[in-house]
Amino acid sequence: AQSVAQPEDQVNVAEGNPLTVKCTYSVSGNPYLFWYVQYPNRGLQFLLKYITGDNLVKGSYGFEAEFNKSQTSFHLKKPSALVSDSALYFCAVRDWDSSASKIIFGSGTRLSIRP
Amino acid sequence: SAVISQKPSRDICQRGTSLTIQCQVDSQVTMMFWYRQQPGQSLTLIATANQGSEATYESGFVIDKFPISRPNLTFSTLTVSNMSPEDSSIYLCSVEGSGVYEQYFGPGTRLTVT
């Protein structure tokens, strides 16, 4: 069965510092991985994905993620955090055990950027 | 990316009643998905809805409680039936983008059952 784990419930970073939000995965097929962000009282927004190709993928709002096959990780990163990055972040993986295009979400990590 | 709207955005309902949530997409899509999310928590998939066929429900969710309609390729409804306070949650619809693997989400419907 496919799954993703987000080991940190909360990450606190000072504005201007680099940030990392961790995600590890377990898949039986090819790892199709995603990051989503949810701002307060809003729906989920797609940030970026890894399907194949370069291990470093770039996404919206200056975010990037590094796919590491040996460590089965897909950490979200940003070189310089903004207060406006404060939100709930979800890592997700495509469910290959399902005939439908299901995505399985991690438990979420709340990112808090202090001024 | 698809633009998705949901109605209502929020509602407060009495226990024992039913609420139907609408999801409209600005383009034709094969599959639509309905999720439930407790505020600040992860998403749980309720069911997958294909146009012209019965919805496929996940473990723990049944059609009598969450009937779904999918009359065409741009629209779906989810009904939360015989509601109890435990049904208080955010309900989100989503679609898979055309030719891509990510899903796009509507703004959600915040339901409170009293």
Coordinates of N, CA and C in Angstrom, one line a residue:
Chain A
A1 N 0.8 -1.2 0.0 CA 0.0 0.0 0.0 C 0.9 1.2 0.0
Q2 N 0.4 2.3 -0.6 CA 1.1 3.5 -0.7 C 0.8 4.4 0.6
S3 N 1.8 5.1 1.0 CA 1.7 6.0 2.1 C 2.7 7.1 2.1
V4 N 2.4 8.2 2.8 CA 3.4 9.2 3.0 C 3.4 9.6 4.5
A5 N 4.5 10.0 5.0 CA 4.6 10.4 6.4 C 5.2 11.8 6.5
Q6 N 4.6 12.6 7.3 CA 5.2 13.9 7.6 C 5.5 13.9 9.1
P7 N 6.7 13.8 9.4 CA 7.1 13.5 10.8 C 6.9 14.7 11.7
E8 N 6.8 15.9 11.2 CA 6.7 17.1 12.0 C 5.3 17.7 11.9
D9 N 4.6 17.8 13.1 CA 3.3 18.5 13.0 C 3.4 20.0 12.8
Q10 N 4.5 20.5 13.3 CA 4.7 22.0 13.2 C 6.2 22.3 12.9
V11 N 6.4 23.3 12.1 CA 7.8 23.8 11.8 C 7.8 25.3 12.0
N12 N 8.7 25.8 12.8 CA 8.8 27.2 13.0 C 10.1 27.8 12.5
V13 N 10.0 28.8 11.7 CA 11.2 29.4 11.0 C 11.1 30.9 11.1
A14 N 12.2 31.6 11.2 CA 12.2 33.0 11.2 C 12.2 33.5 9.7
E15 N 11.6 34.6 9.5 CA 11.5 35.1 8.1 C 12.9 35.4 7.6
G16 N 13.1 35.0 6.3 CA 14.4 35.2 5.7 C 15.3 34.0 5.8
N17 N 15.0 33.1 6.7 CA 15.7 31.8 6.8 C 15.2 30.8 5.9
P18 N 16.1 29.8 5.5 CA 15.6 28.7 4.7 C 14.7 27.8 5.5
L19 N 13.7 27.2 4.8 CA 12.8 26.3 5.4 C 12.8 24.9 4.7
T20 N 12.5 23.9 5.5 CA 12.4 22.5 5.0 C 11.2 21.9 5.7
V21 N 10.3 21.3 4.9 CA 9.2 20.5 5.5 C 9.4 19.1 5.0
K22 N 9.5 18.2 5.9 CA 9.9 16.8 5.6 C 8.7 15.9 5.2
C23 N 9.1 15.0 4.2 CA 8.1 14.0 3.8 C 8.9 12.7 3.4
T24 N 8.4 11.6 3.8 CA 8.9 10.3 3.3 C 7.8 9.5 2.8
Y25 N 8.1 8.6 1.9 CA 7.0 7.9 1.2 C 7.3 6.4 1.1
S26 N 6.3 5.7 0.9 CA 6.3 4.2 0.6 C 5.4 3.9 -0.5
V27 N 5.9 3.3 -1.6 CA 5.1 3.0 -2.8 C 5.4 1.7 -3.3
S28 N 4.5 1.1 -4.0 CA 4.7 -0.2 -4.6 C 5.0 0.0 -6.1
G29 N 4.7 1.1 -6.7 CA 5.0 1.4 -8.1 C 5.9 2.6 -8.2
N30 N 5.8 3.3 -9.3 CA 6.6 4.6 -9.5 C 6.1 5.6 -8.5
P31 N 7.0 6.3 -7.9 CA 6.6 7.3 -6.9 C 6.2 8.7 -7.6
Y32 N 4.9 8.8 -7.7 CA 4.3 10.1 -8.2 C 4.0 10.9 -6.9
L33 N 4.7 12.0 -6.7 CA 4.6 12.7 -5.4 C 4.2 14.1 -5.6
F34 N 3.5 14.7 -4.6 CA 2.9 16.0 -4.7 C 3.1 16.8 -3.4
W35 N 3.1 18.1 -3.5 CA 3.0 18.9 -2.3 C 1.8 19.9 -2.6
Y36 N 1.0 20.1 -1.5 CA -0.1 21.0 -1.6 C 0.0 21.9 -0.4
V37 N -0.6 23.1 -0.5 CA -0.6 24.1 0.6 C -2.1 24.5 0.8
Q38 N -2.4 24.7 2.1 CA -3.7 25.2 2.5 C -3.6 26.4 3.4
Y39 N -4.0 27.5 2.8 CA -4.0 28.7 3.7 C -5.3 28.7 4.5
P40 N -5.3 29.5 5.6 CA -6.5 29.5 6.5 C -7.8 29.7 5.7
N41 N -8.8 28.9 6.0 CA -10.1 29.0 5.5 C -10.2 29.0 4.0
R42 N -9.2 28.2 3.4 CA -9.2 28.1 1.9 C -9.0 26.6 1.5
G43 N -9.3 26.3 0.3 CA -9.0 25.0 -0.2 C -7.6 24.7 -0.4
L44 N -7.3 23.5 -0.9 CA -5.9 23.1 -1.1 C -5.4 23.7 -2.5
Q45 N -4.2 24.1 -2.5 CA -3.6 24.6 -3.7 C -2.4 23.7 -4.1
F46 N -2.3 23.3 -5.3 CA -1.2 22.5 -5.8 C 0.1 23.3 -5.9
L47 N 1.2 22.8 -5.3 CA 2.5 23.5 -5.3 C 3.4 22.9 -6.4
L48 N 3.6 21.6 -6.3 CA 4.6 21.0 -7.2 C 4.4 19.5 -7.2
K49 N 5.1 18.9 -8.2 CA 5.0 17.4 -8.3 C 6.3 16.8 -8.8
Y50 N 6.6 15.6 -8.4 CA 7.6 14.8 -9.0 C 7.0 13.6 -9.7
I51 N 7.2 13.5 -11.0 CA 6.8 12.3 -11.8 C 8.0 11.5 -12.2
T52 N 8.9 12.2 -12.9 CA 10.1 11.6 -13.4 C 11.1 12.7 -13.7
G53 N 12.3 12.4 -14.0 CA 13.3 13.4 -14.4 C 14.1 13.9 -13.3
D54 N 14.4 15.2 -13.4 CA 15.3 15.9 -12.4 C 14.8 15.7 -11.0
N55 N 15.7 15.4 -10.1 CA 15.3 15.1 -8.7 C 14.9 16.4 -8.0
L56 N 15.3 17.6 -8.5 CA 14.9 18.8 -7.9 C 13.8 19.4 -8.7
V57 N 12.6 19.6 -8.2 CA 11.5 20.1 -8.9 C 11.1 21.5 -8.3
K58 N 10.8 22.4 -9.2 CA 10.4 23.7 -8.7 C 8.9 23.9 -8.9
G59 N 8.4 24.7 -8.0 CA 6.9 24.9 -8.0 C 6.6 26.4 -7.8
S60 N 5.3 26.5 -7.3 CA 4.8 27.9 -7.1 C 5.4 28.5 -5.9
Y61 N 5.3 29.9 -5.9 CA 5.7 30.7 -4.7 C 7.1 30.5 -4.3
G62 N 8.0 30.1 -5.2 CA 9.4 29.9 -4.9 C 9.8 28.6 -4.2
F63 N 8.8 27.7 -4.0 CA 9.1 26.5 -3.4 C 9.7 25.5 -4.3
E64 N 10.5 24.6 -3.8 CA 11.1 23.5 -4.5 C 11.1 22.2 -3.7
A65 N 11.3 21.1 -4.3 CA 11.3 19.8 -3.5 C 12.3 18.9 -4.1
E66 N 13.0 18.2 -3.3 CA 14.1 17.3 -3.7 C 13.6 15.8 -3.5
F67 N 13.6 15.1 -4.6 CA 13.3 13.7 -4.6 C 14.5 12.9 -4.3
N68 N 14.5 12.1 -3.3 CA 15.7 11.2 -3.0 C 15.2 9.8 -2.9
K69 N 15.6 9.0 -3.9 CA 15.1 7.7 -4.0 C 15.7 6.8 -2.9
S70 N 16.9 6.9 -2.6 CA 17.6 6.1 -1.7 C 17.1 6.3 -0.3
Q71 N 16.7 7.5 0.0 CA 16.1 7.8 1.3 C 14.6 7.9 1.3
T72 N 14.0 7.6 0.2 CA 12.5 7.6 0.0 C 11.9 8.9 0.6
S73 N 12.5 10.0 0.2 CA 12.1 11.3 0.8 C 11.7 12.3 -0.3
F74 N 10.9 13.2 0.0 CA 10.5 14.3 -0.9 C 10.3 15.5 -0.1
H75 N 11.3 16.1 0.4 CA 11.3 17.3 1.3 C 11.0 18.6 0.5
L76 N 10.1 19.4 1.1 CA 9.8 20.7 0.5 C 10.8 21.7 1.1
K77 N 11.2 22.6 0.2 CA 12.2 23.6 0.6 C 11.9 25.0 0.0
K78 N 12.5 26.0 0.7 CA 12.4 27.3 0.2 C 13.7 28.1 0.7
P79 N 14.4 28.7 -0.1 CA 15.7 29.4 0.4 C 15.5 30.5 1.4
S80 N 14.4 31.2 1.3 CA 14.1 32.4 2.2 C 12.6 32.4 2.5
A81 N 12.3 32.2 3.7 CA 10.9 32.1 4.1 C 10.2 33.5 4.2
L82 N 9.0 33.6 3.9 CA 8.2 34.8 4.1 C 7.1 34.5 5.1
V83 N 6.7 35.6 5.8 CA 5.6 35.4 6.7 C 4.3 34.8 6.0
S84 N 4.1 35.2 4.8 CA 3.0 34.8 4.0 C 3.0 33.3 3.7
D85 N 4.2 32.6 3.9 CA 4.3 31.2 3.7 C 3.6 30.4 4.8
S86 N 3.2 31.1 5.9 CA 2.6 30.4 7.0 C 1.3 29.7 6.6
A87 N 1.2 28.4 6.7 CA 0.1 27.7 6.2 C 0.2 26.2 6.6
L88 N -0.7 25.4 6.1 CA -0.7 24.0 6.4 C -0.2 23.3 5.1
Y89 N 0.8 22.5 5.2 CA 1.4 21.8 4.0 C 1.1 20.3 4.0
F90 N 0.7 19.8 2.9 CA 0.5 18.4 2.8 C 1.3 17.7 1.7
C91 N 2.0 16.6 2.0 CA 2.7 15.8 1.0 C 1.7 14.7 0.6
A92 N 1.7 14.3 -0.6 CA 0.8 13.3 -1.1 C 1.5 12.4 -2.2
V93 N 0.9 11.2 -2.3 CA 1.4 10.2 -3.3 C 0.3 9.6 -4.1
R94 N 0.6 9.3 -5.3 CA -0.4 8.6 -6.2 C -0.6 7.1 -5.7
D95 N -1.8 6.7 -5.6 CA -2.2 5.4 -5.1 C -2.2 4.4 -6.3
W96 N -1.2 3.6 -6.5 CA -1.2 2.7 -7.6 C -2.0 1.4 -7.4
D97 N -2.5 1.2 -6.1 CA -3.3 0.0 -5.9 C -4.7 0.2 -6.3
S98 N -5.0 1.5 -6.7 CA -6.4 1.8 -7.1 C -6.5 2.0 -8.6
S99 N -7.7 1.5 -9.1 CA -7.9 1.8 -10.5 C -8.2 3.2 -10.8
A100 N -8.7 3.9 -9.8 CA -9.0 5.4 -10.0 C -7.7 6.2 -9.7
S101 N -7.8 7.4 -10.0 CA -6.6 8.3 -9.8 C -6.5 8.8 -8.4
K102 N -6.5 7.9 -7.5 CA -6.5 8.4 -6.1 C -5.2 8.9 -5.6
I103 N -5.2 9.9 -4.7 CA -4.1 10.5 -4.1 C -4.2 10.3 -2.6
I104 N -3.1 9.8 -2.0 CA -3.1 9.7 -0.5 C -2.4 10.8 0.1
F105 N -3.0 11.4 1.1 CA -2.3 12.6 1.7 C -1.7 12.3 3.0
G106 N -0.6 13.0 3.3 CA 0.0 12.9 4.6 C -0.8 13.6 5.7
S107 N -0.3 13.6 6.9 CA -1.0 14.2 8.0 C -1.0 15.7 8.1
G108 N 0.0 16.2 7.3 CA 0.1 17.7 7.3 C 1.1 18.2 8.2
T109 N 1.7 19.3 7.8 CA 2.7 20.1 8.7 C 2.3 21.5 8.7
R110 N 2.2 22.1 9.9 CA 1.8 23.5 10.0 C 3.1 24.3 10.0
L111 N 3.3 25.1 9.0 CA 4.5 26.0 8.9 C 4.2 27.4 9.5
S112 N 5.0 27.8 10.4 CA 4.8 29.1 11.0 C 6.0 29.9 10.8
I113 N 5.9 31.1 10.1 CA 7.1 31.9 9.9 C 6.9 33.2 10.7
R114 N 7.9 33.4 11.6 CA 7.8 34.6 12.5 C 8.6 35.7 11.9
P115 N 8.1 36.9 12.1 CA 8.7 38.1 11.5 C 10.1 38.4 12.1
Chain B
S1 N -4.9 24.7 -15.1 CA -5.6 24.1 -14.0 C -7.1 24.4 -14.0
A2 N -7.8 23.5 -13.4 CA -9.3 23.7 -13.5 C -9.7 24.6 -12.4
V3 N -10.8 25.4 -12.7 CA -11.4 26.2 -11.7 C -12.7 25.5 -11.1
I4 N -12.7 25.4 -9.8 CA -13.8 24.6 -9.2 C -14.5 25.5 -8.2
S5 N -15.8 25.5 -8.3 CA -16.6 26.2 -7.3 C -17.5 25.2 -6.5
Q6 N -17.8 25.6 -5.3 CA -18.7 24.8 -4.4 C -19.7 25.6 -3.8
K7 N -20.9 25.0 -3.7 CA -22.0 25.7 -3.0 C -22.7 24.7 -2.0
P8 N -23.1 25.1 -0.8 CA -22.7 26.4 -0.2 C -21.3 26.4 0.3
S9 N -20.8 27.6 0.6 CA -19.5 27.7 1.2 C -19.5 27.2 2.7
R10 N -20.6 27.5 3.3 CA -20.7 27.0 4.7 C -22.2 26.9 5.0
D11 N -22.5 26.0 6.0 CA -23.9 25.9 6.5 C -23.9 25.4 7.9
I12 N -24.9 25.7 8.6 CA -25.2 25.2 9.9 C -26.5 24.5 9.8
C13 N -26.5 23.2 10.2 CA -27.7 22.3 10.0 C -28.1 21.7 11.3
Q14 N -29.4 21.3 11.4 CA -29.9 20.6 12.5 C -29.6 19.1 12.3
R15 N -29.4 18.4 13.4 CA -29.2 17.0 13.3 C -30.4 16.3 12.7
G16 N -30.2 15.2 11.9 CA -31.3 14.5 11.3 C -31.7 15.0 10.0
T17 N -31.2 16.2 9.6 CA -31.5 16.7 8.3 C -30.4 16.3 7.3
S18 N -30.6 16.7 6.0 CA -29.7 16.4 5.0 C -29.2 17.7 4.3
L19 N -28.0 17.7 3.8 CA -27.5 18.8 3.0 C -26.9 18.3 1.7
T20 N -27.2 19.0 0.6 CA -26.5 18.6 -0.6 C -25.6 19.7 -1.0
I21 N -24.3 19.3 -1.3 CA -23.2 20.2 -1.7 C -23.0 20.0 -3.2
Q22 N -22.9 21.2 -3.8 CA -22.7 21.2 -5.3 C -21.3 21.5 -5.6
C23 N -20.8 20.9 -6.7 CA -19.4 21.1 -7.2 C -19.5 21.3 -8.7
Q24 N -19.0 22.5 -9.1 CA -19.0 22.8 -10.6 C -17.6 23.1 -11.0
V25 N -17.2 22.5 -12.2 CA -15.9 22.6 -12.8 C -16.0 23.4 -14.1
D26 N -15.0 24.2 -14.4 CA -15.1 25.0 -15.6 C -14.7 24.3 -16.9
S27 N -14.4 23.0 -16.8 CA -14.0 22.2 -17.9 C -14.5 20.7 -17.7
Q28 N -14.6 20.0 -18.8 CA -15.0 18.6 -18.6 C -13.9 17.7 -18.0
V29 N -14.3 16.9 -17.1 CA -13.4 16.0 -16.4 C -14.0 14.7 -16.3
T30 N -13.1 13.6 -16.3 CA -13.6 12.3 -16.2 C -14.0 11.9 -14.8
M31 N -13.1 12.2 -13.9 CA -13.3 11.8 -12.5 C -13.4 13.0 -11.5
M32 N -14.3 12.9 -10.6 CA -14.3 13.9 -9.5 C -14.2 13.2 -8.2
F33 N -13.7 13.8 -7.2 CA -13.4 13.2 -5.9 C -14.1 14.1 -4.9
W34 N -14.6 13.4 -3.8 CA -15.1 14.1 -2.7 C -14.3 13.7 -1.4
Y35 N -13.8 14.7 -0.7 CA -13.0 14.5 0.5 C -13.7 15.1 1.7
R36 N -13.3 14.6 2.9 CA -13.7 15.2 4.1 C -12.5 15.6 4.9
Q37 N -12.5 16.8 5.5 CA -11.4 17.3 6.3 C -11.8 17.9 7.6
Q38 N -11.4 17.4 8.7 CA -11.6 18.1 9.9 C -10.6 19.3 9.9
P39 N -11.0 20.5 10.4 CA -10.2 21.7 10.4 C -8.8 21.4 10.9
G40 N -7.8 21.7 10.1 CA -6.4 21.5 10.6 C -5.9 20.1 10.4
Q41 N -6.7 19.2 9.9 CA -6.3 17.8 9.8 C -6.1 17.4 8.4
S42 N -5.8 16.1 8.2 CA -5.6 15.7 6.8 C -6.9 15.4 6.1
L43 N -6.8 15.0 4.8 CA -8.0 14.8 4.0 C -8.3 13.3 4.0
T44 N -9.5 13.0 4.0 CA -10.0 11.6 3.9 C -10.9 11.5 2.7
L45 N -10.6 10.6 1.7 CA -11.4 10.4 0.5 C -12.7 9.7 0.9
I46 N -13.8 10.3 0.5 CA -15.1 9.7 0.7 C -15.4 8.8 -0.5
A47 N -15.3 9.3 -1.7 CA -15.7 8.6 -2.9 C -15.2 9.2 -4.2
T48 N -15.1 8.4 -5.2 CA -14.7 8.8 -6.5 C -16.0 8.7 -7.4
A49 N -16.2 9.8 -8.2 CA -17.4 9.8 -9.0 C -17.1 9.9 -10.5
N50 N -17.5 8.9 -11.2 CA -17.3 9.0 -12.7 C -18.7 9.3 -13.3
Q51 N -18.6 10.0 -14.4 CA -19.9 10.4 -15.1 C -20.5 9.1 -15.7
G52 N -21.7 8.9 -15.4 CA -22.4 7.7 -16.0 C -22.3 6.4 -15.3
S53 N -21.7 6.4 -14.2 CA -21.6 5.2 -13.4 C -21.7 5.5 -11.9
E54 N -21.9 4.4 -11.1 CA -22.1 4.6 -9.7 C -20.7 5.1 -9.1
A55 N -20.9 5.9 -8.1 CA -19.7 6.3 -7.4 C -19.0 5.2 -6.6
T56 N -17.7 5.2 -6.5 CA -16.9 4.2 -5.7 C -16.6 4.8 -4.4
Y57 N -17.1 4.1 -3.3 CA -16.9 4.6 -2.0 C -15.7 3.9 -1.3
E58 N -15.1 4.7 -0.5 CA -13.9 4.2 0.3 C -14.5 3.5 1.6
S59 N -13.6 2.7 2.2 CA -14.0 2.0 3.4 C -14.4 3.0 4.4
G60 N -15.5 2.7 5.0 CA -16.1 3.5 6.1 C -17.1 4.5 5.6
F61 N -17.3 4.6 4.3 CA -18.3 5.5 3.7 C -19.3 4.7 2.9
V62 N -20.6 5.0 3.0 CA -21.6 4.2 2.3 C -22.6 5.1 1.6
I63 N -23.1 4.6 0.5 CA -24.0 5.4 -0.3 C -25.2 5.9 0.3
D64 N -25.8 5.2 1.3 CA -27.0 5.7 2.0 C -26.7 6.9 2.8
K65 N -25.5 7.1 3.3 CA -25.1 8.2 4.1 C -24.6 9.4 3.2
F66 N -23.9 9.0 2.2 CA -23.3 10.0 1.3 C -23.6 9.8 -0.2
P67 N -24.9 9.9 -0.6 CA -25.2 9.7 -2.0 C -24.6 10.8 -2.8
I68 N -24.1 10.3 -4.0 CA -23.4 11.2 -4.9 C -24.1 11.2 -6.3
S69 N -24.2 12.3 -6.9 CA -24.7 12.3 -8.3 C -23.6 12.9 -9.2
R70 N -23.6 12.4 -10.4 CA -22.6 12.9 -11.4 C -23.4 13.0 -12.8
P71 N -24.2 14.0 -13.0 CA -25.1 14.0 -14.2 C -24.3 14.3 -15.4
N72 N -23.2 15.0 -15.4 CA -22.4 15.3 -16.6 C -21.0 15.5 -16.2
L73 N -20.2 15.9 -17.2 CA -18.7 16.0 -17.0 C -18.2 17.2 -16.3
T74 N -19.1 18.1 -15.9 CA -18.7 19.3 -15.2 C -19.3 19.5 -13.8
F75 N -20.1 18.6 -13.4 CA -20.9 18.8 -12.2 C -21.1 17.6 -11.4
S76 N -21.1 17.7 -10.0 CA -21.4 16.6 -9.1 C -22.0 17.2 -7.8
T77 N -22.8 16.3 -7.2 CA -23.3 16.7 -5.9 C -23.0 15.6 -4.9
L78 N -22.8 16.0 -3.6 CA -22.6 15.1 -2.5 C -23.7 15.5 -1.5
T79 N -24.4 14.5 -1.0 CA -25.4 14.7 0.0 C -25.0 14.1 1.3
V80 N -25.0 14.8 2.4 CA -24.7 14.3 3.7 C -26.1 14.1 4.3
S81 N -26.5 12.8 4.5 CA -27.8 12.5 4.9 C -27.9 12.2 6.4
N82 N -29.1 12.5 7.0 CA -29.4 12.2 8.4 C -28.2 12.6 9.3
M83 N -27.9 13.9 9.2 CA -26.7 14.4 9.8 C -26.6 14.3 11.3
S84 N -25.5 14.1 11.9 CA -25.2 14.1 13.3 C -24.0 15.1 13.5
P85 N -23.8 15.5 14.7 CA -22.7 16.4 15.0 C -21.3 15.9 14.5
E86 N -21.2 14.5 14.4 CA -19.9 13.9 14.0 C -19.7 14.2 12.5
D87 N -20.7 14.6 11.8 CA -20.5 15.0 10.4 C -20.0 16.4 10.2
S88 N -19.9 17.1 11.2 CA -19.3 18.5 11.1 C -17.9 18.4 10.6
S89 N -17.7 19.1 9.5 CA -16.4 18.9 8.8 C -16.3 19.9 7.6
I90 N -15.2 19.9 7.0 CA -15.1 20.6 5.7 C -15.2 19.5 4.6
Y91 N -16.0 19.8 3.6 CA -16.2 18.8 2.5 C -15.6 19.5 1.2
L92 N -14.7 18.8 0.6 CA -14.0 19.3 -0.6 C -14.2 18.4 -1.8
C93 N -14.4 19.0 -2.9 CA -14.4 18.3 -4.2 C -13.1 18.6 -4.9
S94 N -12.7 17.6 -5.7 CA -11.5 17.8 -6.5 C -11.6 17.1 -7.8
V95 N -10.8 17.5 -8.8 CA -10.7 16.8 -10.1 C -9.3 16.6 -10.4
E96 N -9.0 15.6 -11.3 CA -7.7 15.4 -11.8 C -7.5 16.3 -13.0
G97 N -6.4 17.0 -13.1 CA -6.2 17.8 -14.2 C -6.0 17.0 -15.5
S98 N -6.4 17.6 -16.6 CA -6.3 16.9 -17.9 C -4.9 16.7 -18.3
G99 N -4.5 15.4 -18.5 CA -3.1 15.1 -18.9 C -2.1 15.2 -17.9
V100 N -2.5 15.5 -16.7 CA -1.5 15.6 -15.6 C -2.0 14.7 -14.4
Y101 N -1.2 14.6 -13.4 CA -1.6 13.6 -12.3 C -2.0 14.3 -11.1
E102 N -1.8 15.6 -11.0 CA -2.3 16.3 -9.7 C -3.8 16.5 -9.8
Q103 N -4.3 16.7 -8.6 CA -5.7 17.1 -8.4 C -5.8 18.6 -8.1
Y104 N -6.9 19.1 -8.5 CA -7.2 20.5 -8.1 C -8.5 20.5 -7.3
F105 N -8.5 21.4 -6.3 CA -9.5 21.4 -5.3 C -10.4 22.6 -5.3
G106 N -11.7 22.4 -4.9 CA -12.6 23.5 -4.7 C -12.3 24.1 -3.4
P107 N -13.0 25.2 -3.1 CA -12.7 26.0 -1.9 C -13.3 25.3 -0.6
G108 N -14.1 24.3 -0.8 CA -14.6 23.6 0.4 C -16.0 24.1 0.9
T109 N -16.7 23.2 1.6 CA -17.9 23.6 2.2 C -17.8 23.2 3.7
R110 N -17.9 24.3 4.5 CA -17.7 24.1 6.0 C -19.1 23.8 6.6
L111 N -19.3 22.6 7.1 CA -20.6 22.1 7.6 C -20.5 22.0 9.1
T112 N -21.5 22.6 9.8 CA -21.6 22.5 11.2 C -23.0 21.9 11.5
V113 N -23.0 20.8 12.3 CA -24.3 20.1 12.6 C -24.5 20.3 14.1
T114 N -25.7 20.9 14.4 CA -26.0 21.1 15.8 C -27.1 20.2 16.4

